[in-house]
Coordinates of C-alpha atoms in Angstrom, one line a residue:
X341 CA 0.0 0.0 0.0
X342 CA 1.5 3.1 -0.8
X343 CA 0.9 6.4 1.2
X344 CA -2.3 7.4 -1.4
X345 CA -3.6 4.4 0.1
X346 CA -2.8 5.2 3.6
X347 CA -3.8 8.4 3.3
X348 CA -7.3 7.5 2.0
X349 CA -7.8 5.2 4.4
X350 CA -8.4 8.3 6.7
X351 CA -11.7 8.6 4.7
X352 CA -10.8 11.8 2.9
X353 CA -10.1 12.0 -0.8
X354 CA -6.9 11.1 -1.9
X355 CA -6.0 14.5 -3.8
X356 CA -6.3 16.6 -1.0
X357 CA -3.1 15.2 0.0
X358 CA -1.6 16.2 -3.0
X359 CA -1.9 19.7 -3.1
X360 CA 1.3 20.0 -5.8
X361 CA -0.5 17.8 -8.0
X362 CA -3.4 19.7 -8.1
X363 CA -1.7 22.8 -8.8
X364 CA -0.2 21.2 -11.8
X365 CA -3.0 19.9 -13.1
X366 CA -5.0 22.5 -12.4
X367 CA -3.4 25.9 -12.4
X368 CA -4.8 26.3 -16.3
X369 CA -8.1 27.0 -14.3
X370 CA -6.8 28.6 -11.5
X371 CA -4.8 31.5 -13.7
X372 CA -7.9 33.3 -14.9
X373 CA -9.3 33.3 -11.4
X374 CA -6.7 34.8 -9.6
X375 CA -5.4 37.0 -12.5
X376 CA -9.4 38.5 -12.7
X377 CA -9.6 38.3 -8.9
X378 CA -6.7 39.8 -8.5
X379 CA -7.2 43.0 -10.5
X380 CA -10.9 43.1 -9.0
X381 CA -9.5 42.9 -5.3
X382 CA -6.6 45.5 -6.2
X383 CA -9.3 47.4 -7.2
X384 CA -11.7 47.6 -4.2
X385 CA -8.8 47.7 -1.9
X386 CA -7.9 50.8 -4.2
X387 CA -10.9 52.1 -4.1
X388 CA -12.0 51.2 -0.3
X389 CA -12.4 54.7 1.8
X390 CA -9.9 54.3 4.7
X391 CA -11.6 55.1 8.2
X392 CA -9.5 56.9 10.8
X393 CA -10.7 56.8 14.7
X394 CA -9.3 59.9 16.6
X395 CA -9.8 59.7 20.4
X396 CA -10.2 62.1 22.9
X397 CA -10.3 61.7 26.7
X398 CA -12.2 63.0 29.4
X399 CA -12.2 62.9 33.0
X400 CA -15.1 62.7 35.7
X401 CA -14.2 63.5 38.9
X402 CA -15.6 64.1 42.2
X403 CA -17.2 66.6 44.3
X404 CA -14.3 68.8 45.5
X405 CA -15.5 69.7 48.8
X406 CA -16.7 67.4 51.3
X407 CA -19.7 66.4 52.2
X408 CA -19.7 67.4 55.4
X409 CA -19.5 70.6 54.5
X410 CA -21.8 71.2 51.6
X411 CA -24.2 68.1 50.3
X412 CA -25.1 68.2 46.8
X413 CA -28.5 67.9 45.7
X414 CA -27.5 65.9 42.9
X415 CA -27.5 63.0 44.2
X416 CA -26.2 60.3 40.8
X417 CA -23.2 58.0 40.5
X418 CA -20.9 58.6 38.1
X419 CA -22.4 55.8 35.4
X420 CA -25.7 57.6 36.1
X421 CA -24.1 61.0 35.6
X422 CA -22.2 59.3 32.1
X423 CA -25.2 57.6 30.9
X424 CA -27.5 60.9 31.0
X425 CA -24.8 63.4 29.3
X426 CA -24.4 61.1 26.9
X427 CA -27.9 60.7 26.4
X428 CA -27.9 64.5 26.0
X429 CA -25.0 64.9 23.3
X430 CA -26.3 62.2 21.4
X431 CA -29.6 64.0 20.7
X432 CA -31.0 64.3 17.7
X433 CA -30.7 68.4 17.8
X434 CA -27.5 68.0 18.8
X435 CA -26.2 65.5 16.4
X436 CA -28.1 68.0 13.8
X437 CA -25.6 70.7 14.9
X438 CA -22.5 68.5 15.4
X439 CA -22.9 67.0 11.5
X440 CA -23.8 71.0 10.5
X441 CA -20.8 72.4 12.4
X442 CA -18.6 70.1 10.6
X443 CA -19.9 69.3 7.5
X444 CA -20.0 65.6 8.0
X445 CA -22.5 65.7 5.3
X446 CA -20.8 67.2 2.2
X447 CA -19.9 64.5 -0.1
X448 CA -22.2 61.9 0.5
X449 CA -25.0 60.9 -2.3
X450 CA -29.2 61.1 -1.0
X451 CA -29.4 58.2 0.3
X452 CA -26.2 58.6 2.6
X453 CA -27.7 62.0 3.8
X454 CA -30.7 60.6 4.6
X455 CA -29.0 58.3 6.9
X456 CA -26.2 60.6 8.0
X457 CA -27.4 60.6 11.8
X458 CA -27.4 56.9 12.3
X459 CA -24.1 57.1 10.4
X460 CA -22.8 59.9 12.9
X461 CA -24.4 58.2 15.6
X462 CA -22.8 54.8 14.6
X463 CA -19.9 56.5 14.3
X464 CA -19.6 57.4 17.9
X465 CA -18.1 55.4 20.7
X466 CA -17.5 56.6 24.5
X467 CA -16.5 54.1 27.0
X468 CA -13.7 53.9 30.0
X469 CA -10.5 54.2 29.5
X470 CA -8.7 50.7 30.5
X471 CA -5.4 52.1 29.7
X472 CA -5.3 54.7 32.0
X473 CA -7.9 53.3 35.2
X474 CA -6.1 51.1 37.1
X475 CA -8.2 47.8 37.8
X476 CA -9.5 49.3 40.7
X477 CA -12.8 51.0 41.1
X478 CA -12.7 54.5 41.8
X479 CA -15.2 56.6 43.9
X480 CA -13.9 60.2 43.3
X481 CA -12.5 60.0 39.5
X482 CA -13.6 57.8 35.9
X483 CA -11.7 58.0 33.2
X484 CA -13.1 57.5 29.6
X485 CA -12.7 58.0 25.7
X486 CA -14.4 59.7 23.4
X487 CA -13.7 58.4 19.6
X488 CA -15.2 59.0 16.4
X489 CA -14.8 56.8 13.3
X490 CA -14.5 59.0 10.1
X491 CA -13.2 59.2 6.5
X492 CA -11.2 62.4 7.2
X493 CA -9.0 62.7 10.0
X494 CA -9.4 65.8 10.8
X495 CA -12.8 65.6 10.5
X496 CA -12.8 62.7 13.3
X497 CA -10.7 64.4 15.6
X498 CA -12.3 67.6 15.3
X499 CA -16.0 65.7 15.9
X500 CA -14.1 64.3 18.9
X501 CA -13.1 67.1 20.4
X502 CA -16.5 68.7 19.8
X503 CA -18.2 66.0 21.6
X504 CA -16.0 65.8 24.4
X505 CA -17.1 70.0 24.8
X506 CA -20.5 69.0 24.2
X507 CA -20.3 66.1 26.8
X508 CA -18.5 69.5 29.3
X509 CA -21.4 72.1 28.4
X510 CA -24.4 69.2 28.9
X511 CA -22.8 67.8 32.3
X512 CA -22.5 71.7 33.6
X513 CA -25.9 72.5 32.2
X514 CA -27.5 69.6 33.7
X515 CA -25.9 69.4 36.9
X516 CA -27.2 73.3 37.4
X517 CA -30.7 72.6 35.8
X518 CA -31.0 69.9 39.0
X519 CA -29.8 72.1 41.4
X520 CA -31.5 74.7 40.8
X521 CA -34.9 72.6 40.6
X522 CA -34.1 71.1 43.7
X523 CA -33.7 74.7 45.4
X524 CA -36.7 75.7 43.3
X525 CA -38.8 72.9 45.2
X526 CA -37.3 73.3 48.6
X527 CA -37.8 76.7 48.3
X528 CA -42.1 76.4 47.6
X529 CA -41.7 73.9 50.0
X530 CA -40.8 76.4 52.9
X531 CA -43.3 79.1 51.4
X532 CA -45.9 76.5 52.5
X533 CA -44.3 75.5 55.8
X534 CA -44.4 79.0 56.2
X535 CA -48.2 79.8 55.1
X536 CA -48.9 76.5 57.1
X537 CA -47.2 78.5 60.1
X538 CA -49.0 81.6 59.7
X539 CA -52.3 80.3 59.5
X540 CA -51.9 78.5 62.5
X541 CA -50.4 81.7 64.1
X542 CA -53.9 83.5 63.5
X543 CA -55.8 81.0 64.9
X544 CA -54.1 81.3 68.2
X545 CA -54.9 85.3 68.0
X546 CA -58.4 84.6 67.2
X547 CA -58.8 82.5 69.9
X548 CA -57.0 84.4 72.2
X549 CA -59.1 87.5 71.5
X550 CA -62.4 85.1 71.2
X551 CA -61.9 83.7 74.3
X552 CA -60.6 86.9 76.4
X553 CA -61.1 86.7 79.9
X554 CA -60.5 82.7 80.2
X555 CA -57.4 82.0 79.2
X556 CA -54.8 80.7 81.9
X557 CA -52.3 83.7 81.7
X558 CA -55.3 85.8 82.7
X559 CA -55.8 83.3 85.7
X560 CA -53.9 84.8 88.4
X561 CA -55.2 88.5 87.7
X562 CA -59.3 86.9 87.6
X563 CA -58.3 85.3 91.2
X564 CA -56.6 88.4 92.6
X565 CA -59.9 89.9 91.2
X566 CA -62.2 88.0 93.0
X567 CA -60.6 87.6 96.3
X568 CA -60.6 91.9 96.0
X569 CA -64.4 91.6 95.3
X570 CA -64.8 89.5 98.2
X571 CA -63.1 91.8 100.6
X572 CA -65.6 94.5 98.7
X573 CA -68.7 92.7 99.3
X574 CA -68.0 91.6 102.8
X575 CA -67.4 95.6 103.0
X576 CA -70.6 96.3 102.2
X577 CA -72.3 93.7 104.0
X578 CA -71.1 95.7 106.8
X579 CA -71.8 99.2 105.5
X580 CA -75.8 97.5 105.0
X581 CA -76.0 96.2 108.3
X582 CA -74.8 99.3 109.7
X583 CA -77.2 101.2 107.9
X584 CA -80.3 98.9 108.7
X585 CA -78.8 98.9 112.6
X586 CA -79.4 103.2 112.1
X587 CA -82.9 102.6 110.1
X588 CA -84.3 100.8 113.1
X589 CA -83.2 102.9 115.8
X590 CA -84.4 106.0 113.7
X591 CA -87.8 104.0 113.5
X592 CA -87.9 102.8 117.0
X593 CA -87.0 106.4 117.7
X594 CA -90.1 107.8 115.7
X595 CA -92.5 105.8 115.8
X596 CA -92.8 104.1 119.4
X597 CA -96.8 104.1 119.7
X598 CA -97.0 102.4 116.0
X599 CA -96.7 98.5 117.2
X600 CA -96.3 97.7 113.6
X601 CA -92.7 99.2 114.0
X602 CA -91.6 96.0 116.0
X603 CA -92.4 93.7 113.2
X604 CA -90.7 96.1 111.1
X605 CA -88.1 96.1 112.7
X606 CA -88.0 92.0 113.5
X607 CA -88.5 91.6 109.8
X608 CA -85.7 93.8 108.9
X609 CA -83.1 91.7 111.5
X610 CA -84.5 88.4 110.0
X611 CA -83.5 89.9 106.5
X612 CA -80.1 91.1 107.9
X613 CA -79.0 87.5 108.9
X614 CA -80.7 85.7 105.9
X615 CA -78.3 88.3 103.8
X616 CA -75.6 87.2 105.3
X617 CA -75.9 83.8 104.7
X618 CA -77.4 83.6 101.2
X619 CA -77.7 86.2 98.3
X620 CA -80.4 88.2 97.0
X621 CA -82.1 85.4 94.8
X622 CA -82.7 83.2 97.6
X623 CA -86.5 81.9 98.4
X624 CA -86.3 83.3 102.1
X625 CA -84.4 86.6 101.2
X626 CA -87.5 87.3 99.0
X627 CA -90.0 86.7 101.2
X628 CA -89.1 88.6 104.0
X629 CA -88.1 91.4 101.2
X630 CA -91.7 91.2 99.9
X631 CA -93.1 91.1 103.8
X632 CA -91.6 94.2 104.7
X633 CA -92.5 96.2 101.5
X634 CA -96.0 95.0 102.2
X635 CA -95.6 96.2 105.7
X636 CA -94.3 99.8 105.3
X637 CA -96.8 100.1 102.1
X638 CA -99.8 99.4 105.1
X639 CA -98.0 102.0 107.8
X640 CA -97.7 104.7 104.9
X641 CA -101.6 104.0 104.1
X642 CA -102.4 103.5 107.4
X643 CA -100.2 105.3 109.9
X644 CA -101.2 104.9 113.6
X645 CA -99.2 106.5 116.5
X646 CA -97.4 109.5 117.3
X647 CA -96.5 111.5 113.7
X648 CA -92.9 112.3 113.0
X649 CA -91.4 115.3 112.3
X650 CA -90.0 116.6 108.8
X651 CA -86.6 116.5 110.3
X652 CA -87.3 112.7 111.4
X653 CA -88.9 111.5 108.2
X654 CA -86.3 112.9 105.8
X655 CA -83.6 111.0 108.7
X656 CA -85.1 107.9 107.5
X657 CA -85.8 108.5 104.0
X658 CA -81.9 109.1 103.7
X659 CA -80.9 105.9 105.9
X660 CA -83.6 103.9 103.2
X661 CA -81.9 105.7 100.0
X662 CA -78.5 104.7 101.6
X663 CA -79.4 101.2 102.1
X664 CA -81.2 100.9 98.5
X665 CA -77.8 102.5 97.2
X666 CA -76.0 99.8 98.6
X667 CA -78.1 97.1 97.9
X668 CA -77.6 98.2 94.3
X669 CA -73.6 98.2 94.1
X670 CA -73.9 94.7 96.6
X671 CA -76.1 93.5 93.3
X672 CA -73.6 94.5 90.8
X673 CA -70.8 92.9 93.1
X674 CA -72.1 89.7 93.4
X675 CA -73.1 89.9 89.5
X676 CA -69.4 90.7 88.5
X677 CA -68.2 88.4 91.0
X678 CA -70.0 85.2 89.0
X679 CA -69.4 86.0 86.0
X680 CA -65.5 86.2 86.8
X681 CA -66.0 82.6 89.2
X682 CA -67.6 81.0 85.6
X683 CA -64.6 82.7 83.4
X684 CA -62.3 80.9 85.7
X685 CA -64.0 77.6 86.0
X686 CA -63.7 77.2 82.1
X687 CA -60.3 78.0 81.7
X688 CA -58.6 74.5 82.4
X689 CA -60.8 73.7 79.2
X690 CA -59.5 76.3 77.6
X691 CA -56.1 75.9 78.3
X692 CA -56.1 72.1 77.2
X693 CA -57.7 73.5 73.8
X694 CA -54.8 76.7 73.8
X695 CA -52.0 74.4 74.6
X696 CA -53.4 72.2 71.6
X697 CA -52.9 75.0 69.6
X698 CA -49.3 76.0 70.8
X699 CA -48.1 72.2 70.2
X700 CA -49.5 72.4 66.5
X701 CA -48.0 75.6 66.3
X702 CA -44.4 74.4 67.8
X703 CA -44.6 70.9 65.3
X704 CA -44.9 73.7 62.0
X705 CA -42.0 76.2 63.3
X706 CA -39.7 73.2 63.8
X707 CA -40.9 72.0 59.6
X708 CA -40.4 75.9 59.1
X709 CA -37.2 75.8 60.5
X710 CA -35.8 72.5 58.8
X711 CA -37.2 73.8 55.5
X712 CA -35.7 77.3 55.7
X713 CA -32.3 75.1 56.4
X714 CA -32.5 72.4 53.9
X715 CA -33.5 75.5 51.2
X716 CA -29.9 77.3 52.7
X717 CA -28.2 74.0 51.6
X718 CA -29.7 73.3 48.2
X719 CA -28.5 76.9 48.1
X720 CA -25.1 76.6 48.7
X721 CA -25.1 73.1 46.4
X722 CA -26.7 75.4 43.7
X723 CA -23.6 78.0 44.3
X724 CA -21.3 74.5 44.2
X725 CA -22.3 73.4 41.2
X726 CA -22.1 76.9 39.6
X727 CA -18.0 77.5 40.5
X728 CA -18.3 73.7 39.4
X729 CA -16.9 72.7 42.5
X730 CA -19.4 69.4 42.1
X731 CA -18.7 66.7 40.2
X732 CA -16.8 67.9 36.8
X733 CA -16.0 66.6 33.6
X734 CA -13.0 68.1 32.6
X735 CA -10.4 67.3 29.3
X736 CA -7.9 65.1 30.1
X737 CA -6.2 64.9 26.6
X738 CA -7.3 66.1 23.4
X739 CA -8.1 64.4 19.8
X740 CA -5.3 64.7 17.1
X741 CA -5.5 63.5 13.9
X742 CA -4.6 59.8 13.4
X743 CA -1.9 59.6 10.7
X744 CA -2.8 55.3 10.1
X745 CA -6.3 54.4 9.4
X746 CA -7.8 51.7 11.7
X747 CA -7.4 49.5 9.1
X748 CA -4.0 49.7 7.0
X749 CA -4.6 49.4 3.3
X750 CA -1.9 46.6 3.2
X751 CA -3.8 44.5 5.4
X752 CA -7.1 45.1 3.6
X753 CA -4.6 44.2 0.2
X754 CA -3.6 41.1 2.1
X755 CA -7.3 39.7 3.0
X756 CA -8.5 40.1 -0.4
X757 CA -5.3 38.3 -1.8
X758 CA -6.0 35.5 0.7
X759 CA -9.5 35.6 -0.8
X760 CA -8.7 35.4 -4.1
X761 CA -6.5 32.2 -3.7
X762 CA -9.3 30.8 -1.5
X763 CA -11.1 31.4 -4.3
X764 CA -8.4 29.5 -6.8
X765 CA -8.3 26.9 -4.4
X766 CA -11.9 26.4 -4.3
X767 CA -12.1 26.4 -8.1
X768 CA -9.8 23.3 -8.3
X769 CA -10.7 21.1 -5.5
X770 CA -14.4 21.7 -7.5
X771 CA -12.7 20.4 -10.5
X772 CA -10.5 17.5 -8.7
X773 CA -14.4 16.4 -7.5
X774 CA -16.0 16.6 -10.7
X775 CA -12.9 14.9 -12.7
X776 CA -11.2 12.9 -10.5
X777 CA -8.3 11.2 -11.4
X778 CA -6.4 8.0 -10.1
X779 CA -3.7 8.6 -7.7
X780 CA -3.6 5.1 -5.7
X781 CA -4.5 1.1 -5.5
X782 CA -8.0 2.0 -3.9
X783 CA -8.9 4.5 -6.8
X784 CA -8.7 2.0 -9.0
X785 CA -10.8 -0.7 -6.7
X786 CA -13.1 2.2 -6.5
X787 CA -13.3 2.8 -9.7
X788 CA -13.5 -0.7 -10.9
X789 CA -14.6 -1.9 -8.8
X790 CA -12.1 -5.0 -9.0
X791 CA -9.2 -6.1 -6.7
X792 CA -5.9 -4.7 -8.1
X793 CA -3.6 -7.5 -8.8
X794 CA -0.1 -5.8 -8.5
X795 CA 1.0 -1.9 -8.4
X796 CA 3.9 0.1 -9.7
X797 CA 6.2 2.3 -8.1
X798 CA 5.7 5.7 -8.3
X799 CA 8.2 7.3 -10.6
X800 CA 10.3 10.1 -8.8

């Protein structure tokens, strides 16, 4: 067995292992195909628009001053913060100015303008920079490139260097746009803590001014009051039963044949001592009052007696005006004195319902205060972010044209050679399938489908 025959026996044709061979007997076919492959592929790779990628990079780093000492109100992570300014300088108005500004359209048939945003889009890659970030995480800094894929070089690292301003301008202008909403907010917030707080203020005045006369700070002057009252109306309790002692002696005096004089005069005692133990309005106080107006009525119409003089009868009209006066002021007294003794039995109520008031009250200063404080902060964020003292993306290294493309024409010129001999390959394995020819003992078996009876060297 010869090494064909070995070789076939690995259940692949036999030719394949004779790749001279089929060079030899092929290579009439394979001329044309890499002569006319050759031109086209020199041709294309001619012809084939070199793309240059110009990078720029940026950096993202951290808020400057501590927390401690002023809290942003922008609260994002710095893939948050990357994700939404690239969102923002990959709009479609701005990747209507970007292709403007730089022309990226000129040269391009219809149908490529038509597409030129997707292409520009397309065109665009921002991601982090591996080759400068360590392969630790970083909390205060990211590092990533901004690259741009274009025909012209200077077009691509111009577009670059555009975007990475872009990606500047829309992180600034974002970062202020939040702050200042967030002070915005906080600051309605503490117009209606304060509203809130005023409200609640004038509802203390009006009850204050509603309930004058009740309330517990008045407390101490309405009992000072009353005791003074007291002393007042025991004063003239004193002044009444002097004058009442005078009226009956001036009567007795007078009168001492009229016998109605001693009931007058018992009546007027009995009155004295109900007075001093009960008021005015009492059931006994009134009868005896209404016994001894009936009684003097009767000994005015009906006098019996001795008569008294002028002098004597204007004695005791005074003593009865003086006693009628006092009555009167012991009436207002005692009518002063309740109304104060029911002002201070309903101020414990009142206080409960006042210090209800003054709790509520105390609850909205403290949300007053804490929202006048939180609006001094988002304040002094928005001033942060303003002197970009926040977080800021800044340049780290600018774009400059690329001088070699991203593909270099000589390797494009070596895949389309490699092509075009897998294409000259291809073309005679096809024909080493179609016409095979005999190269060993089991080609002929095959073909003959008879044993082979003896086999020649192969000539060398």
């Amino acid at each position: 067995m010869d090494d064909f025959d070995q070789e076939r026996s690995s259940g692949l044709p036999s030719f394949l292992f004779d790749p001279v061979g089929i060079v030899r007997r092929r290579w009439r076919w394979m001329l044309p195909v890499i002569a006319v492959g050759g031109v086209v592929a020199a041709a294309v790779v001619t012809a084939w628009q070199m793309q240059y990628v110009a990078t720029a990079r940026a950096l993202l780093s951290g808020q400057r001053i501590p927390d401690e000492f002023v809290r942003t109100t922008v609260a994002e992570g710095f893939d948050e913060q990357l994700n939404a300014m690239v969102g923002e300088a990959l709009s479609r108005e701005s990747l209507i100015d970007l292709v403007e500004d730089h022309d990226l359209a000129s040269g391009l048939s219809p149908d490529e303008e038509a597409g030129v945003l997707n292409r520009v889009r397309r065109a665009i890659s921002i991601e982090q920079d591996r080759s400068i970030n360590t392969g630790r995480e970083s909390e205060t800094t990211y590092i990533f490139s901004v690259g741009f894929r274009w025909g012209d070089p200077k077009k691509a690292a111009a577009v670059a260097n555009d975007l990475v301003g872009r990606l500047i301008t829309a992180n600034e202008e974002r970062r202020s746009r939040q702050a200042r909403t967030a002070t915005d907010f906080l600051r309605k917030d503490a117009e209606r803590a304060e509203a809130t707080l005023r409200e609640q203020s004038k509802r203390i005045a009006e009850f204050k001014e509603r309930y004058r006369g009740e309330l517990p700070s008045e407390l101490p002057t309405k009992t000072a009051k009353l005791e003074r009252l007291q002393s007042q109306r025991q004063a003239l309790g004193l002044q009444i039963s002097e004058a009442e002692s005078r009226l009956i002696l001036l009567r007795t005096q007078g009168g001492a044949a009229d016998p109605r004089l001693k009931s007058l005069s018992a009546l007027e005692e009995r009155l004295f001592h109900e007075r001093s133990v009960n008021t005015d309005e009492h059931p006994n106080v009134r009868a005896l009052q209404r016994q001894i107006t009936a009684l003097r009525t009767e000994m005015r119409s009906n006098p019996s007696g001795g008569e008294w003089s002028p002098l004597q009868q204007a004695t005791v009209a005074a003593a009865e005006r003086e006693i009628a006066s006092l009555r009167t002021q012991l009436a207002q007294l005692e009518s002063e004195m309740a109304e104060l003794e029911i002002q201070v039995a309903r101020t414990p109520a009142r206080q409960e319902e006042l210090t209800a008031l003054e709790q509520r009250e105390q609850v909205l200063r403290d949300n007053y205060a804490d929202a006048l404080k939180k609006v001094k902060e988002a304040e002094l964020a928005e001033s942060l972010e303003a002197s970009q003292q926040g977080i800021k993306l800044s340049r780290l290294g600018p774009a400059v044209p690329p001088l070699e493309p991203e593909i270099p024409r000589w390797v494009l010129g070596l895949a389309a050679a490699l092509v075009v001999l897998g294409a000259a390959a291809a073309l005679a394995v096809a024909l080493e399938l179609l016409d095979p020819v005999i190269l060993a003992r089991g080609d002929v078996e095959s073909l003959t489908g008879l044993p082979a009876l003896g086999e020649l060297p192969r000539a060398r």
